[in-house]
Coordinates of C-alpha atoms in Angstrom, one line a residue:
M17 CA -2.4 -2.6 32.3
K18 CA -3.6 -0.3 35.1
P19 CA -7.0 0.8 33.7
D20 CA -7.7 3.2 36.6
N21 CA -4.2 4.3 37.4
P22 CA -2.2 4.5 34.2
L23 CA 1.3 5.9 34.0
I24 CA 2.3 8.8 31.8
F25 CA 5.8 8.9 30.3
D26 CA 5.7 12.3 28.7
I27 CA 3.7 15.5 28.5
A28 CA 4.7 17.6 25.5
K29 CA 3.5 21.2 25.5
G30 CA 3.5 23.4 22.4
S31 CA 3.2 20.7 19.8
F32 CA 2.2 21.6 16.3
V33 CA 2.3 18.1 14.8
D34 CA -0.4 16.2 16.7
G35 CA -3.5 17.9 15.5
A36 CA -4.6 21.4 14.7
G37 CA -3.1 24.5 16.4
I38 CA -1.0 24.5 19.5
R39 CA -1.5 21.3 21.5
T40 CA -0.5 19.5 24.7
V41 CA 0.2 15.9 24.0
I42 CA -0.2 13.3 26.8
F43 CA 1.7 10.1 26.3
F44 CA 0.2 7.1 28.2
K45 CA 2.4 4.1 29.1
G46 CA 1.0 0.8 28.1
C47 CA 0.0 -0.7 24.7
P48 CA -1.6 -4.0 23.6
L49 CA 0.6 -3.9 20.4
R50 CA 4.3 -4.6 20.1
C51 CA 5.0 -3.0 16.7
Q52 CA 8.6 -3.8 15.8
W53 CA 9.2 -0.3 14.5
C54 CA 7.6 1.5 17.4
Q55 CA 9.2 5.0 17.8
N56 CA 8.3 5.0 21.5
P57 CA 9.1 1.5 22.7
E58 CA 9.2 2.8 26.3
S59 CA 5.4 3.3 25.8
Q60 CA 4.6 -0.5 25.4
N61 CA 5.1 -1.8 29.0
P62 CA 2.5 -0.3 31.4
E63 CA 5.0 -0.6 34.3
P64 CA 7.8 1.9 35.1
E65 CA 11.1 1.2 33.2
I66 CA 14.7 2.5 33.3
L67 CA 16.3 4.1 30.3
H68 CA 20.1 3.8 30.4
F69 CA 22.5 6.5 29.2
P70 CA 25.9 4.9 29.8
E71 CA 27.7 7.8 28.1
K72 CA 26.6 9.9 31.1
C73 CA 27.8 7.4 33.8
I74 CA 30.6 8.5 36.0
E75 CA 30.7 5.2 38.0
C76 CA 29.8 6.9 41.3
G77 CA 28.1 3.8 42.6
N78 CA 24.9 5.6 43.6
C79 CA 22.6 3.3 41.6
S80 CA 24.1 0.2 43.3
N81 CA 23.3 1.7 46.7
G82 CA 19.7 2.6 45.7
K83 CA 20.5 6.3 45.5
S84 CA 19.5 8.7 42.7
C85 CA 21.8 9.2 39.8
Y86 CA 23.7 12.5 39.8
T87 CA 24.2 12.6 36.0
D88 CA 20.9 11.2 34.8
A89 CA 22.6 8.1 33.4
R90 CA 19.5 6.2 34.6
K91 CA 16.1 7.7 33.9
T92 CA 12.9 6.3 35.3
I93 CA 10.1 6.3 32.6
G94 CA 6.5 6.6 33.7
R95 CA 4.7 8.3 36.6
Y96 CA 1.1 8.5 37.8
Y97 CA -0.8 11.8 37.6
S98 CA -4.1 12.1 39.4
P99 CA -7.0 13.2 37.0
E100 CA -7.1 16.5 38.9
E101 CA -3.3 17.0 38.5
L102 CA -3.5 16.2 34.8
I103 CA -6.4 18.5 34.2
K104 CA -4.5 21.4 35.9
I105 CA -1.5 20.9 33.7
I106 CA -3.5 20.8 30.5
L107 CA -5.5 23.9 31.4
Q108 CA -2.3 25.9 32.0
D109 CA -2.1 26.4 28.2
K110 CA -5.8 27.1 27.6
A111 CA -5.0 30.6 26.2
Y112 CA -2.7 29.1 23.6
Y113 CA -5.4 26.6 22.5
E114 CA -8.0 29.3 22.1
A115 CA -5.6 31.6 20.1
S116 CA -4.5 28.8 17.7
E117 CA -7.7 26.6 17.6
G118 CA -5.6 23.9 19.3
G119 CA -6.2 21.6 22.2
V120 CA -5.0 18.4 23.8
T121 CA -4.0 15.1 22.1
L122 CA -4.1 11.8 23.9
S123 CA -1.3 9.6 22.7
G124 CA 0.9 6.7 23.9
G125 CA 1.1 3.8 24.0
E126 CA -2.6 3.3 23.7
P127 CA -4.7 5.9 25.5
A128 CA -7.9 4.0 24.8
S129 CA -6.7 1.3 27.2
F130 CA -7.6 3.6 30.1
P131 CA -11.3 4.5 29.5
K132 CA -12.3 5.0 33.1
Y133 CA -9.4 7.1 33.9
L134 CA -10.0 9.3 30.8
N135 CA -13.6 9.6 31.8
R136 CA -12.4 11.4 34.9
V137 CA -10.4 13.9 32.8
L138 CA -12.2 14.5 29.5
P139 CA -15.6 15.8 30.8
E140 CA -13.9 18.6 32.6
L141 CA -11.8 19.5 29.6
K142 CA -14.9 19.4 27.4
N143 CA -16.7 21.7 29.9
K144 CA -13.8 24.1 29.4
K145 CA -14.3 23.9 25.6
I146 CA -11.0 22.3 25.0
N147 CA -10.6 20.5 21.7
I148 CA -9.7 16.8 22.3
A149 CA -8.0 14.4 19.8
I150 CA -6.9 10.9 20.4
Q151 CA -4.2 8.9 18.6
T152 CA -5.0 5.2 18.6
S153 CA -3.9 1.8 17.3
G154 CA -7.6 0.9 17.2
F155 CA -7.1 -2.1 19.4
F156 CA -9.6 -1.4 22.2
D157 CA -12.9 -2.5 23.7
Y158 CA -15.4 -0.5 21.6
T159 CA -18.2 -0.6 24.2
L160 CA -15.9 1.0 26.8
F161 CA -14.6 3.5 24.3
E162 CA -18.1 4.4 23.2
T163 CA -19.2 4.9 26.8
Y164 CA -16.3 6.6 28.4
I165 CA -14.3 8.4 25.7
L166 CA -16.2 8.9 22.4
P167 CA -18.7 11.5 23.8
Y168 CA -15.9 13.9 24.7
I169 CA -13.5 13.7 21.8
D170 CA -13.5 15.7 18.5
T171 CA -11.0 13.9 16.4
V172 CA -9.6 10.3 16.1
F173 CA -6.2 9.7 14.5
Y174 CA -6.5 6.0 13.6
D175 CA -3.5 3.9 12.6
I176 CA -4.0 1.3 9.9
K177 CA -0.7 -0.5 9.6
I178 CA -1.1 -3.7 7.8
L179 CA -4.3 -5.1 6.3
D180 CA -3.3 -8.8 6.1
P181 CA -4.2 -10.3 9.5
E182 CA -1.3 -12.8 9.7
K183 CA 1.3 -10.2 8.7
H184 CA -0.2 -7.8 11.1
K185 CA 0.2 -10.3 13.9
K186 CA 3.8 -11.1 12.9
Y187 CA 5.0 -7.5 13.1
T188 CA 2.7 -6.1 15.8
G189 CA 2.0 -9.1 18.0
V190 CA -1.8 -9.0 17.4
S191 CA -4.2 -9.7 14.6
N192 CA -6.0 -6.8 13.1
E193 CA -9.7 -8.0 13.2
I194 CA -10.6 -5.9 16.2
I195 CA -8.8 -2.9 14.7
I196 CA -10.8 -3.1 11.4
E197 CA -14.0 -3.8 13.3
N198 CA -13.5 -0.7 15.5
F199 CA -12.6 1.5 12.5
L200 CA -15.9 0.6 10.7
K201 CA -17.9 1.2 13.9
L202 CA -16.3 4.6 14.3
L203 CA -17.1 5.5 10.7
G204 CA -20.8 5.1 11.7
S205 CA -20.5 7.2 14.8
G206 CA -20.1 10.5 13.0
I207 CA -16.8 11.3 14.7
E208 CA -14.0 12.9 12.6
I209 CA -11.6 10.1 11.8
N210 CA -8.2 10.5 10.2
P211 CA -6.5 7.3 9.1
R212 CA -2.8 7.1 9.2
V213 CA -0.3 4.6 7.7
P214 CA 3.3 4.4 8.9
L215 CA 5.8 3.9 6.1
V216 CA 8.0 1.1 7.4
P217 CA 10.5 -0.2 4.7
N218 CA 9.6 -3.8 3.5
I219 CA 6.8 -4.1 6.1
T220 CA 4.0 -1.6 5.7
A221 CA 5.7 0.2 2.8
T222 CA 5.1 -2.5 0.2
K223 CA 3.1 -2.2 -3.0
E224 CA 0.7 -5.0 -1.9
N225 CA 0.0 -3.6 1.6
L226 CA -0.5 0.0 0.5
A227 CA -2.8 -1.0 -2.4
E228 CA -4.9 -3.1 0.0
I229 CA -5.2 -0.2 2.5
S230 CA -5.9 2.3 -0.3
N231 CA -8.7 0.1 -1.7
F232 CA -10.1 -0.5 1.8
L233 CA -10.4 3.2 2.5
R234 CA -11.8 4.0 -0.9
N235 CA -14.5 1.3 -0.5
N236 CA -15.5 2.9 2.8
N237 CA -15.7 6.4 1.2
I238 CA -12.6 7.6 3.0
R239 CA -10.8 10.2 0.8
K240 CA -8.0 11.3 3.1
C241 CA -5.2 9.4 4.7
K242 CA -1.8 10.5 6.0
L243 CA 1.3 8.5 5.3
L244 CA 3.7 8.8 8.2
P245 CA 7.4 9.0 7.4
Y246 CA 9.5 6.1 8.8
N247 CA 10.9 7.2 12.2
T248 CA 14.0 5.5 13.6
A249 CA 13.9 7.3 16.9
G250 CA 12.8 4.2 18.7
L251 CA 15.9 2.2 17.8
S252 CA 18.3 4.0 20.2
K253 CA 15.6 3.7 22.9
L254 CA 15.5 0.0 22.4
K255 CA 19.2 -0.2 23.2
R256 CA 18.7 2.0 26.2
L257 CA 16.0 -0.3 27.5
G258 CA 18.3 -3.3 27.0
R259 CA 16.4 -4.7 24.1
K260 CA 17.5 -5.9 20.7
I261 CA 16.6 -4.3 17.4
P262 CA 14.3 -6.7 15.4
K263 CA 16.1 -8.2 12.4
D264 CA 13.5 -7.0 9.9
I265 CA 13.7 -3.4 10.9
A266 CA 15.5 -0.9 8.8
E267 CA 18.0 1.2 10.8
F268 CA 18.0 4.2 8.5
P269 CA 15.2 6.6 7.5
M270 CA 13.7 6.7 4.1
S271 CA 15.0 9.2 1.6
A272 CA 12.6 12.0 0.5
E273 CA 12.6 10.4 -2.9
E274 CA 11.5 7.0 -1.4
E275 CA 8.7 8.7 0.5
I276 CA 7.4 10.5 -2.6
K277 CA 7.5 7.2 -4.5
W278 CA 5.3 5.4 -1.9
Q279 CA 2.9 8.4 -1.7
K280 CA 2.4 8.4 -5.5
M281 CA 1.9 4.6 -5.5
F282 CA -0.6 4.9 -2.7
L283 CA -2.6 7.6 -4.5
S284 CA -2.6 5.6 -7.7
S285 CA -3.6 2.3 -6.2
K286 CA -6.7 0.6 -7.6

């Protein structure tokens, strides 16, 4: 990771799905997890990467000679923005945030992997009264998070994927002890925390896993949780990155009926 100079792989303006109102979403490159179903696999490696679009290639030979691609058949993912540059971009839409009660959402990858960089951005946004949300896997150093990030954010969208530690490690590359510990610490901080569970067929979307998560949240007096529909967008990106699709990963989205079934089961778990 580059804790002081992280790369950003996308800045999405005008988002309505990553928090309240109209938002600008900043996607940081670099994540300690390797979720097999990740919809943004280009976010995992903190270093620049190349996405390949062979259908656009005209075999001009420019890439072999170190020249830029005329047809965007090769796209470099990840660039550095200085804190000042990023602040300027975010503030361009301040009027939209104010009109819609929106703001900025930090996403990734794992934005909490870059606390000192964020500490050079967030205080200025907070001084401008910008609402700030963060989407996190929960795998971060809590002391750094508490010092450099927590004082400036309004909302945490917190992913809880699998409650069993061994299964969590199998499918994400890490155990979940730190994630659960950090979740419980944040509950005591007073910050608004919104847990989310991705519905991944046969992995997170199992009766056993959803029942365990439901009971865990209920036991901690959490009465709301969003189940995220299974997103297959990352599968084509894996191919463009030259990676293979993991054998346990479903290649088709869930039907609406399946999503409703899991939602009902989650709500009725005891």
